[in-house]
Coordinates of C-alpha atoms in Angstrom, one line a residue:
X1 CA -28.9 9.0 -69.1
X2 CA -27.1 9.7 -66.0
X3 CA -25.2 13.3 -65.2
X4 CA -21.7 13.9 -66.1
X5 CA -20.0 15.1 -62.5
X6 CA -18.1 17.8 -63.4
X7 CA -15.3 16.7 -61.4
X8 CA -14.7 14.3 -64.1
X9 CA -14.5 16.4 -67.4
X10 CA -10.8 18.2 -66.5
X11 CA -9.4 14.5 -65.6
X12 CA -11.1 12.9 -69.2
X13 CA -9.7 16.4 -71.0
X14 CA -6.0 15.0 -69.4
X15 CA -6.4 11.7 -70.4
X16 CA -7.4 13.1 -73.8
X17 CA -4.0 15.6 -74.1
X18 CA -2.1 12.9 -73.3
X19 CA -3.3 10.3 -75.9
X20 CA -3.2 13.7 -78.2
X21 CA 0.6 14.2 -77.5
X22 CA 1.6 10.9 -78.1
X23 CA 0.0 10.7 -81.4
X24 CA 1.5 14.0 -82.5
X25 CA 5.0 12.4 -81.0
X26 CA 4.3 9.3 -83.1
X27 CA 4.6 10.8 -86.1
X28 CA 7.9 11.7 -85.3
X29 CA 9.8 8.7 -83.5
X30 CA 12.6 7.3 -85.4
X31 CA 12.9 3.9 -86.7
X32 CA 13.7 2.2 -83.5
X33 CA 11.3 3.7 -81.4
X34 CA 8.5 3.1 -84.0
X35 CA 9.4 -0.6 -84.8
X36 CA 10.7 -2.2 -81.3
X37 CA 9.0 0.2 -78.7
X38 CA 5.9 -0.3 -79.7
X39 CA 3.2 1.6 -77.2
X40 CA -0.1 -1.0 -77.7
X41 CA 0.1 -2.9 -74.5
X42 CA -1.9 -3.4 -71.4
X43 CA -0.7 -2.6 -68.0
X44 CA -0.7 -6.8 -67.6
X45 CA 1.4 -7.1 -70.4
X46 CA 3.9 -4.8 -68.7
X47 CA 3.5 -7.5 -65.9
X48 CA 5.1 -9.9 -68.1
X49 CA 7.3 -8.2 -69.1
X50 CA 8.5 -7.2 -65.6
X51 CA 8.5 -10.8 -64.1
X52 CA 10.5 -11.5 -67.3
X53 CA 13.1 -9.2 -66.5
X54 CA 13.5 -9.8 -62.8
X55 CA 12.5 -13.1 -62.0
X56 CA 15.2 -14.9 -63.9
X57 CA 17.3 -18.0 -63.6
X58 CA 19.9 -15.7 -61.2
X59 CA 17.5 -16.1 -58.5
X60 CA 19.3 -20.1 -58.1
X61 CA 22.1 -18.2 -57.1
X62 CA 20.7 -16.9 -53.9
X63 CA 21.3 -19.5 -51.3
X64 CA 25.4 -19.0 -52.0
X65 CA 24.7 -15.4 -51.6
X66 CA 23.5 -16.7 -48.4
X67 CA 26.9 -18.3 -47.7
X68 CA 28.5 -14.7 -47.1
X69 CA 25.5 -13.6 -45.1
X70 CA 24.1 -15.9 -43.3
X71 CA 20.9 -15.7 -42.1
X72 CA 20.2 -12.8 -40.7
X73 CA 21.9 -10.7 -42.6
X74 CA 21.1 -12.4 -45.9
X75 CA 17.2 -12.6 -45.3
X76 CA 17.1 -8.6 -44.4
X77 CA 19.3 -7.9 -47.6
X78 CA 16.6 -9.7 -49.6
X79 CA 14.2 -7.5 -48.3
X80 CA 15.8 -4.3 -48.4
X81 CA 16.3 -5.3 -51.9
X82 CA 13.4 -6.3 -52.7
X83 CA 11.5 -3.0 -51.1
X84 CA 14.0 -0.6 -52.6
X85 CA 13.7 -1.8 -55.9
X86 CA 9.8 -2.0 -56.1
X87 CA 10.0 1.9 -54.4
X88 CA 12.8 2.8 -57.1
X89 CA 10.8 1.7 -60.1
X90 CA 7.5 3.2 -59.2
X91 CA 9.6 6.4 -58.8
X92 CA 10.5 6.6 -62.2
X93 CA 7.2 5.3 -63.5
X94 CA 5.6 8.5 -61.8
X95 CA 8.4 10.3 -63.7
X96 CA 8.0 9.2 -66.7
X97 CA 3.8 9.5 -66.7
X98 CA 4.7 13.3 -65.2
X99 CA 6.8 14.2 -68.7
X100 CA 4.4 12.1 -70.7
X101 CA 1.3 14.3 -68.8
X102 CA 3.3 17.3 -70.7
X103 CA 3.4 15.8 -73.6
X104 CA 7.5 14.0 -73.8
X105 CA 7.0 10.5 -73.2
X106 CA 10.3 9.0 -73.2
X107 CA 10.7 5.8 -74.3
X108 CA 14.2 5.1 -73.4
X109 CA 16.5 5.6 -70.2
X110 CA 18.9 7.6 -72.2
X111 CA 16.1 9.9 -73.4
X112 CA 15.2 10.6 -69.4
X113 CA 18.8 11.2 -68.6
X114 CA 19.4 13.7 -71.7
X115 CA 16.3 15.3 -70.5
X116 CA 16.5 15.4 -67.0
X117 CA 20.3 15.5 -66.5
X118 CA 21.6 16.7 -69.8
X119 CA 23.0 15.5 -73.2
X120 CA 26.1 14.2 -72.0
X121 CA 24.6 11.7 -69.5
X122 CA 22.7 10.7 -71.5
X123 CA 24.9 9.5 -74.3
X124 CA 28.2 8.9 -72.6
X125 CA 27.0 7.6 -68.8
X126 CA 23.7 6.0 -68.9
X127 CA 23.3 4.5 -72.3
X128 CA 26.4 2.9 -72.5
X129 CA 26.2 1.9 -69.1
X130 CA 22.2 0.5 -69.7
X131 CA 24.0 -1.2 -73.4
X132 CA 26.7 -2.6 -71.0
X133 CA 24.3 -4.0 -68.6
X134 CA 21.6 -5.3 -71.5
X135 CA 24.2 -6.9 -73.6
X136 CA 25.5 -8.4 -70.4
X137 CA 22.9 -10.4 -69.5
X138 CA 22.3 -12.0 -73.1
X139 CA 25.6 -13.3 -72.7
X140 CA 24.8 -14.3 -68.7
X141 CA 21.6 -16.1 -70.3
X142 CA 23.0 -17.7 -73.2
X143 CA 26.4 -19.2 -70.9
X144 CA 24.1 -20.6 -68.0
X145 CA 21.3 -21.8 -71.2
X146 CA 24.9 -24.2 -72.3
X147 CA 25.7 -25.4 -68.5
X148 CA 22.0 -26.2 -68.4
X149 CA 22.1 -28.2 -71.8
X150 CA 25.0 -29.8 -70.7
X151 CA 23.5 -30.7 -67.2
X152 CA 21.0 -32.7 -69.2
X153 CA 23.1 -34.3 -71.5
X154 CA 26.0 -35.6 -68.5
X155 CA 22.7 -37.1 -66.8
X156 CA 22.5 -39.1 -69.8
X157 CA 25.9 -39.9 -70.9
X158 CA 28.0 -39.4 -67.9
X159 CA 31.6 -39.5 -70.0
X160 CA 30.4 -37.7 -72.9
X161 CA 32.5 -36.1 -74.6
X162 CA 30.8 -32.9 -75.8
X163 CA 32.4 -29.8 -74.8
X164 CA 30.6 -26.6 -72.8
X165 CA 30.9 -24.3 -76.1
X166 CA 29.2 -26.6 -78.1
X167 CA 26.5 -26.6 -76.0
X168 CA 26.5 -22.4 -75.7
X169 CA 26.5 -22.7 -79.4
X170 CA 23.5 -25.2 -79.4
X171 CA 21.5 -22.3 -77.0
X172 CA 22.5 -19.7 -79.4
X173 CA 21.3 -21.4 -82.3
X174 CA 17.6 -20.8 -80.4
X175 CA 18.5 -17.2 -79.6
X176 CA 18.9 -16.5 -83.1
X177 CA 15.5 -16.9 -83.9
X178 CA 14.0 -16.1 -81.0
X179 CA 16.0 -12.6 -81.6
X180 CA 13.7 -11.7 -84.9
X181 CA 10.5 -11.1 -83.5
X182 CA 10.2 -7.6 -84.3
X183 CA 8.9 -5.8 -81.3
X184 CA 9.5 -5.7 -77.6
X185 CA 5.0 -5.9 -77.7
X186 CA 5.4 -9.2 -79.6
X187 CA 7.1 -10.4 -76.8
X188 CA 4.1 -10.6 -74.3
X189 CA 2.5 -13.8 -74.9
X190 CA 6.4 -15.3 -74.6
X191 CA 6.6 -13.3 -71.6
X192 CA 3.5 -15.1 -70.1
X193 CA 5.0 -18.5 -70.4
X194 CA 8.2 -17.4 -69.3
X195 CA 6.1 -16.3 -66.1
X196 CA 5.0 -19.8 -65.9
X197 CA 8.6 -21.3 -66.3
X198 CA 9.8 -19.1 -63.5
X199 CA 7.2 -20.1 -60.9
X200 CA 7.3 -24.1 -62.0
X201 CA 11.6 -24.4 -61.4
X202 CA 11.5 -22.4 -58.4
X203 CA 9.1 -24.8 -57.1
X204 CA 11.1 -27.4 -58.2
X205 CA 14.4 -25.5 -56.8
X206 CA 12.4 -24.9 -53.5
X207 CA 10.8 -28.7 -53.5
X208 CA 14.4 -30.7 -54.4
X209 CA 16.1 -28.6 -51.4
X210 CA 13.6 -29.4 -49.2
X211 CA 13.6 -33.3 -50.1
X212 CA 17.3 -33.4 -49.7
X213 CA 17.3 -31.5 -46.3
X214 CA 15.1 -33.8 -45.3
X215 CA 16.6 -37.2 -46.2
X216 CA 20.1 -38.5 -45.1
X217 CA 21.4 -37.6 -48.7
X218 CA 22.1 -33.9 -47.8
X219 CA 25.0 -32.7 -46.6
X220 CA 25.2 -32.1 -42.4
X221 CA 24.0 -28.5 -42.3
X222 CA 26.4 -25.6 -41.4
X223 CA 25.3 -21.8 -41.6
X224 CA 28.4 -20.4 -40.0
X225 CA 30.2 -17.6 -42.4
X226 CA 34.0 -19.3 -42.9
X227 CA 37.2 -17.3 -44.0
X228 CA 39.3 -14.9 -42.8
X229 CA 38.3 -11.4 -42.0
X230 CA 38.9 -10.2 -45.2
X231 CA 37.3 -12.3 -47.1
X232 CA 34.5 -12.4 -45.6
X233 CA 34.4 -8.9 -45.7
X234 CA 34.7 -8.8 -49.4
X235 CA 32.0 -11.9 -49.2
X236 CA 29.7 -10.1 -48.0
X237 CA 29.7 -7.1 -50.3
X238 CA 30.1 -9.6 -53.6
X239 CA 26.6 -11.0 -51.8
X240 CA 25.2 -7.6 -52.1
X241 CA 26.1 -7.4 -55.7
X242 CA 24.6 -10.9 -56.5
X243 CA 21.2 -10.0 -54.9
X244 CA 21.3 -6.1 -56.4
X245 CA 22.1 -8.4 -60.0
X246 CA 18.7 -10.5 -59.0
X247 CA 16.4 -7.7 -58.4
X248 CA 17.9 -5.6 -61.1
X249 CA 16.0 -4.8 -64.2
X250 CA 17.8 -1.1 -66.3
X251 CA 14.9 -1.2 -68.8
X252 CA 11.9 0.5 -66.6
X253 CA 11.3 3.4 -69.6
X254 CA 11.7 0.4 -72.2
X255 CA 9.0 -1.7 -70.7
X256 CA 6.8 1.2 -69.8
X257 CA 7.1 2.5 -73.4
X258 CA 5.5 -0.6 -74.3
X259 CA 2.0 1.1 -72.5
X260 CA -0.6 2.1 -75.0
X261 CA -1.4 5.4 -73.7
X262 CA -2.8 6.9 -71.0
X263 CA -0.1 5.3 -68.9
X264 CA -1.3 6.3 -65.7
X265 CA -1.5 4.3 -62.7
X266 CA -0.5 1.1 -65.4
X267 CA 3.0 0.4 -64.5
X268 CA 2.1 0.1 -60.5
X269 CA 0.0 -2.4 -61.3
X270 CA 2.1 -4.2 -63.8
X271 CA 5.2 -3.8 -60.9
X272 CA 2.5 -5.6 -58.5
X273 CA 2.3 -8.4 -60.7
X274 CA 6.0 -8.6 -60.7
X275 CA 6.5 -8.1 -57.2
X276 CA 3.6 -10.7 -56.5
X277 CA 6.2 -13.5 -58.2
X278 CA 9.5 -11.7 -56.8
X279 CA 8.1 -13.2 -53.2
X280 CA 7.0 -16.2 -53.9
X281 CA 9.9 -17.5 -56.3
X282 CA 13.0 -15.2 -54.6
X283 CA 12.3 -15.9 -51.1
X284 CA 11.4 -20.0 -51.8
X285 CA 14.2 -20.8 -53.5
X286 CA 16.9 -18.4 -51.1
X287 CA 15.5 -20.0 -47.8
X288 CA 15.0 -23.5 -49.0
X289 CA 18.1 -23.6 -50.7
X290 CA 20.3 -22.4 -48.1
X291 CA 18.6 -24.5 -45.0
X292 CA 19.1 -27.6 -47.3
X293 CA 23.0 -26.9 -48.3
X294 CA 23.8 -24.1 -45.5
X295 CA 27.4 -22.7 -46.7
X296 CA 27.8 -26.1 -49.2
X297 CA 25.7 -24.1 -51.0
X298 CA 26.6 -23.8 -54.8
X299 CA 27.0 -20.9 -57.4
X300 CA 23.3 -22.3 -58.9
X301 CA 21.2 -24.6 -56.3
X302 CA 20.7 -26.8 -58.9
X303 CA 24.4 -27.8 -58.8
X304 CA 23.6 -29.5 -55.3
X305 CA 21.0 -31.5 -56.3
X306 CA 24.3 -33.7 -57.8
X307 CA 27.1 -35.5 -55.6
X308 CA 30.1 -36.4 -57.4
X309 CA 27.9 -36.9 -60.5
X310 CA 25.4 -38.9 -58.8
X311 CA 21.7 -37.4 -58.3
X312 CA 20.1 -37.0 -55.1
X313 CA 16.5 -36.6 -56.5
X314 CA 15.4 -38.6 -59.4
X315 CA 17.1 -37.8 -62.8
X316 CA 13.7 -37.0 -64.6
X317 CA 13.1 -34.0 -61.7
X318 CA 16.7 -32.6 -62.7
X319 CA 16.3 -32.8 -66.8
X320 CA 12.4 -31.4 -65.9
X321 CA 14.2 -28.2 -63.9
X322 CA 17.0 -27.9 -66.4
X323 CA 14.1 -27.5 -69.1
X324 CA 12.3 -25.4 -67.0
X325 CA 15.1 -23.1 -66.5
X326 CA 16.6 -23.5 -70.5
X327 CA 13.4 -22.1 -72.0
X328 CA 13.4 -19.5 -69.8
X329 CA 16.8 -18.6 -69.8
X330 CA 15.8 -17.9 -73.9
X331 CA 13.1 -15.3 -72.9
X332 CA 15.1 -13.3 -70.6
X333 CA 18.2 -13.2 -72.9
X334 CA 15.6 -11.8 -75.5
X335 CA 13.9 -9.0 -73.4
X336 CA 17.3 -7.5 -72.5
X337 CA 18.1 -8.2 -76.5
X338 CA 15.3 -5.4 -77.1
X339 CA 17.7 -2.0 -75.9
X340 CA 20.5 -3.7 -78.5
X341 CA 17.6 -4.3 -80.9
X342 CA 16.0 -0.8 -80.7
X343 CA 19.6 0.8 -81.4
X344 CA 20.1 -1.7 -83.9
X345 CA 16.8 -0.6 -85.7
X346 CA 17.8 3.1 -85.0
X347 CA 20.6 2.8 -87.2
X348 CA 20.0 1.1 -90.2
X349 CA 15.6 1.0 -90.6
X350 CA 14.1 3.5 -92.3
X351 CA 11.2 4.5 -90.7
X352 CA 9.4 5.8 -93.5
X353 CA 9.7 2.4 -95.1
X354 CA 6.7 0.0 -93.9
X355 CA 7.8 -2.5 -91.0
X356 CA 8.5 -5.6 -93.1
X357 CA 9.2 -4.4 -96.4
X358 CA 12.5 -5.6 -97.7
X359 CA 14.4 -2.2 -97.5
X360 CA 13.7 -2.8 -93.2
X361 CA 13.4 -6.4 -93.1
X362 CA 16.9 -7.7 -94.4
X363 CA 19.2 -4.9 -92.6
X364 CA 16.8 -6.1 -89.5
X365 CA 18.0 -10.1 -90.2
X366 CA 21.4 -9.7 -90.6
X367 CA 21.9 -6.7 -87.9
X368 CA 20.1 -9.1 -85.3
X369 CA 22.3 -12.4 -86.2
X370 CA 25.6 -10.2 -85.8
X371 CA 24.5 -9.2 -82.5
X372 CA 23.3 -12.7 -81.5
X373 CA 26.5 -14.6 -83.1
X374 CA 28.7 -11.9 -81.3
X375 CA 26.8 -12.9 -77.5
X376 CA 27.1 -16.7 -78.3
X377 CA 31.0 -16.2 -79.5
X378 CA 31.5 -14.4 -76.0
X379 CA 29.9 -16.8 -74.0
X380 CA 31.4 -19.5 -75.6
X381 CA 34.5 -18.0 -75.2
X382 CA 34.5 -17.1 -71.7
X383 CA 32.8 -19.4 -69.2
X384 CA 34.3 -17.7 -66.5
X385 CA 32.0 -14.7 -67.4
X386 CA 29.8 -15.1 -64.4
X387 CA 32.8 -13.1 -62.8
X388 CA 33.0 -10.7 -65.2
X389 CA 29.0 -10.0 -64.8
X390 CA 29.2 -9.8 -61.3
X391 CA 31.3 -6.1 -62.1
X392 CA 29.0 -5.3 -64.6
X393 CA 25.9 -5.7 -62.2
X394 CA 27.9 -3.7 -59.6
X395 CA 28.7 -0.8 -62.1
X396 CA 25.4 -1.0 -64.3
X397 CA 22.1 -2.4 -61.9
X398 CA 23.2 -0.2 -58.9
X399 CA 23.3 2.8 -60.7
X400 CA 20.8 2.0 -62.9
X401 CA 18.1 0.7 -60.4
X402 CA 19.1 2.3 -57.4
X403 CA 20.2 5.5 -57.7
X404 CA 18.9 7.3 -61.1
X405 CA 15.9 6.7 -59.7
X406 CA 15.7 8.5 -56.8
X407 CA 17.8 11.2 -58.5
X408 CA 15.3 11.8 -61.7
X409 CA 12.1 11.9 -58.8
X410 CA 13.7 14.5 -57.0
X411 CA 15.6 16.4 -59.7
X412 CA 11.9 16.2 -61.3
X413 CA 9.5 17.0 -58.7
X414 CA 11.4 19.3 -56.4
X415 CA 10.1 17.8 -53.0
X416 CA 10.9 20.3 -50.0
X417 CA 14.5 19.2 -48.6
X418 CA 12.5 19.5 -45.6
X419 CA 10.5 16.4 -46.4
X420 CA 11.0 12.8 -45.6
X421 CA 10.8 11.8 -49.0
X422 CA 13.9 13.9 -49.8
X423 CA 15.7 12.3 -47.4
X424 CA 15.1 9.1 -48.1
X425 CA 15.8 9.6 -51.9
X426 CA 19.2 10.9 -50.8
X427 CA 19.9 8.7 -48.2
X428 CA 19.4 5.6 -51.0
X429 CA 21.3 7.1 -53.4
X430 CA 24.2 7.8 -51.1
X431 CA 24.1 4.3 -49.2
X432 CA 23.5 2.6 -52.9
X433 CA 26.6 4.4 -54.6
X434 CA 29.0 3.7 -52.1
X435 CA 28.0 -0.3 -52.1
X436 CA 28.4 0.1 -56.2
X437 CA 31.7 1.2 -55.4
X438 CA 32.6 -1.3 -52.7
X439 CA 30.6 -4.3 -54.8
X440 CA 32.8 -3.5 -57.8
X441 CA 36.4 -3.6 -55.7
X442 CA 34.8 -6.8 -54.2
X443 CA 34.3 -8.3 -57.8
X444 CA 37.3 -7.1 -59.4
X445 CA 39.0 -9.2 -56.7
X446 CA 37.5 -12.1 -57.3
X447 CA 38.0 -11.9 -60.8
X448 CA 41.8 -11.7 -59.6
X449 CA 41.6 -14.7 -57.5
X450 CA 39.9 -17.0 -60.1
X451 CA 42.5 -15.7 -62.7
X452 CA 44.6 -18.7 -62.4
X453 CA 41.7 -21.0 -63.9
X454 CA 40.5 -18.7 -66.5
X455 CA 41.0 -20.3 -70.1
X456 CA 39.3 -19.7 -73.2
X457 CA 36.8 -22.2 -74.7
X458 CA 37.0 -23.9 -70.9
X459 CA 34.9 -27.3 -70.7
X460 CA 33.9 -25.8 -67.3

C-alpha cells in the first residue's frame, strides 16, 4: 500500500465538508430546487449545457451585426465579447464554489444576489430581470423555430398560403412536450445533440457563404458602414447589443447547480467546452457571412442564401440547415424554459410528495402547458419581437452577464483596490453599464422606427 501524503488529508476533509453540507442543504430545498435543479451531473454535462445556452441560432445574426461595424471594429467586438464573457462566468463559478466551500450553495441567481447584495435585489432586480430575459428567449426561439418551418415549406410551395402564426403554433406544439421533462439534468443527453446541431448548421452557414462568395450568384461585395451619422451611431451600439445577446447566457448558478458535488474546478472545464464551440461556430459563420454578403447582409445569414425567392445553393442544403437550425432552436427554447420551470415547480409541487406522484405530476402538466401556450401566443402574436428582444438583451444579458459578475467576485472576495484585478472588475462593469444603457436607447429607437409595420398576427 502506498503512503497517504499528508498534504492531501485537509484537501479530501474539504471535499468531504462540502459533499456533507450539500446533503444537509438537500434535505431542505423546496420543491423547485429539489425537482428541476437537480445536482447529479458531470462537469461535461455542464458542457452541454453551456454550448446549449450560448451557441444558439442568434449566432446567424452576426454578419448584419457586422453591417454596423465593419470589419475592424466588428471582429474586435467579437472578441472582446467573447473573452469577457468566458472571464465573467468563471468569476461567478469561483463564487459560487467559495459559498458552496462554506456550506450555501446557491442554486439560483436570485439566491446569490439576496445573499451577496441583499433581499431586495434579489427579488425585485435580478430575478425579474433573469425571468425577463429566460422567458424572452423561449419566445425568440419559438418565433425564429416558425420563420424556419416556414422557410421549408415556401421552398416547396412557393405561393402557399399558410400563414407565419400557424407555423409558430406548429413549433409550439413540439415545445409543449419537450417542456415536460422534469429536470434541467434530464436535459443533457438533448443538450449533446443540440451541440451537434449547432456545429453541423454553422458549417452549413459558413460553407453556403463561402459557395455564394465564390460564384457569380452573390451580390458585388461592399463593407463600407452607409447612413447618416446618427444612425450609424445608433448602428453601431444596436451591434453591440446583438453580439452581448449572442454570447449571453443569465443562467450560470442554474447550470452549475446542476454539478453533483464537489463542484470545484467542474464548471471551468465545462465553460472550455463551451468556449471550444463559441470559436469555431461564432467566428465561422460572422466572417464567412459577412465577406460573402458584406452590408447586404441579412437579419439571419440564412435569408441570403435566397434572391427574390430563388435559391442560390441547392434547395436540399437550405431545408437540411433549416432542420439543423429547427431542432435546435427546440433545445435552446427548453434550457431557458428551466428558471420558468423551477419557479413554476416552487409554487405549486410539494416537495414532500415523491417526484411523479399525481399530487406533483398534474399541477407540473398543466403549469408547464400554460407557460408554453402563453410563449407560442406571444410569438405568434408579435413577429416583430426580434425588436422587442433586442431591449430585453440590452436591459437583462448586460447586466446579467457582464456586470453582476464582476460585482459578486469583488463584493465576495475583497481583492486590494490596489490590485489589477479590482480594476479590471470595475473598469468592466462601468464600460458594460453604460453600453446597457446606450444599447437599450439604441433599441428603443429602432423599435420606434419599425413602428409603422408592426401588426399583430403579421405573415412576416
Amino acid at each position: 500500500m502506498g503512503t497517504v501524503r499528508p498534504s492531501s488529508i485537509p484537501e479530501a476533509s474539504k471535499i468531504s465538508q462540502e459533499a456533507h453540507n450539500d446533503g444537509h442543504n438537500q434535505k431542505e430545498l423546496d420543491a423547485g430546487a429539489l425537482f428541476v435543479l437537480k445536482s447529479k451531473g458531470s462537469w461535461i454535462h455542464c458542457g452541454y449545457h453551456l454550448t446549449t445556452s450560448i451557441v444558439a441560432p442568434a449566432l446567424l445574426s452576426l454578419p448584419y451585426a457586422f453591417t454596423f461595424l465593419g470589419w475592424t471594429a466588428g471582429t474586435l467586438c467579437l472578441v472582446i465579447g467573447a473573452l469577457v464573457t468566458f472571464y465573467s462566468y468563471n468569476l461567478i463559478s469561483l463564487v459560487l464554489e467559495h459559498h458552496a466551500h462554506l456550506g450555501h450553495r446557491h442554486l439560483r441567481f436570485r439566491d446569490m444576489a439576496y445573499d451577496i447584495l441583499g433581499p431586495n435585489w434579489g427579488r425585485y432586480f435580478v430575478g425579474p430581470i433573469q425571468f425577463m430575459v429566460c422567458y424572452g428567449a423561449v419566445v425568440a426561439c419559438t418565433l425564429l423555430g416558425g420563420q424556419c418551418i416556414k422557410a421549408i415549406y415556401l421552398l416547396v410551395e412557393p405561393n402557399g398560403t399558410i400563414k407565419l402564426y400557424e407555423f409558430v403554433i406548429i413549433f409550439g406544439c413540439l415545445m409543449l412536450i419537450l417542456a415536460q421533462i422534469p429536470s434541467f439534468h434530464s436535459l443533457r443527453h438533448i443538450n449533446l445533440i443540440s451541440l451537434a446541431l449547432c456545429l453541423a448548421y454553422s458549417a452549413c452557414a459558413t460553407a453556403g457563404s463561402i459557395y455564394i462568395g465564390s460564384s457569380s450568384k452573390g451580390p458585388s461585395k461592399d463593407y463600407s458602414v452607409t447612413g447618416d451619422s446618427q444612425s450609424r451611431v445608433f448602428g453601431m451600439f444596436n451591434a453591440i447589443a446583438i453580439i452581448a445577446t449572442t454570447f449571453g447566457n443569465g443562467i450560470i448558478p442554474e447550470i452549475q447547480a446542476t454539478i453533483a458535488p464537489p463542484v470545484k474546478g467542474k464548471m471551468f472545464k465545462g465553460l472550455c467546452v463551451c468556449y471550444a464551440v463559441v470559436t469555431v461556430t461564432f467566428f465561422s459563420v460572422a466572417i464567412s457571412g459577412y465577406w460573402a454578403f458584406g452590408n447586404q447582409s441579412e437579419g439571419l445569414i440564412l435569408s441570403n442564401f435566397l434572391d427574390d425567392g430563388k435559391p442560390l445553393v441547392p434547395k436540399w442544403f437550405i431545408f437540411m440547415t433549416n432542420m439543423f437550425t429547427i431542432l435546435q432552436l427546440s433545445a435552446v427554447g427548453v434550457v431557458y424554459l428551466q428558471p420558468t420551470n423551477e419557479v413554476l415547480e416552487q409554487t405549486f409541487a410539494d416537495p414532500i410528495s415523491k417526484e411523479f406522484s399525481p399530487r406533483n405530476v398534474i399541477p407540473r402538466v398543466i403549469a408547464r402547458s400554460l407557460s408554453v401556450i402563453i410563449s407560442t401566443t406571444i410569438a405568434a402574436m408579435l413577429p416583430f419581437f426580434g425588436d422587442i428582444n433586442s431591449v430585453i438583451g440590452a436591459f437583462g444579458f448586460m447586466p446579467l452577464d457582464f456586470v453582476l459578475p464582476v460585482v459578486f467576485f469583488n463584493l465576495t472576495f475583497k481583492p486590494s483596490k490596489r490590485s489589477s484585478i479590482f480594476w479590471l472588475n470595475v473598469t468592466i462593469a462601468v464600460v458594460f453599464s453604460t453600453l446597457g444603457l446606450v444599447a437599450a436607447i439604441a433599441a428603443v429607437r429602432q423599435i420606434g422606427l419599425d413602428a409603422k409595420t408592426f401588426k399583430l398576427f403579421a405573415n412576416v
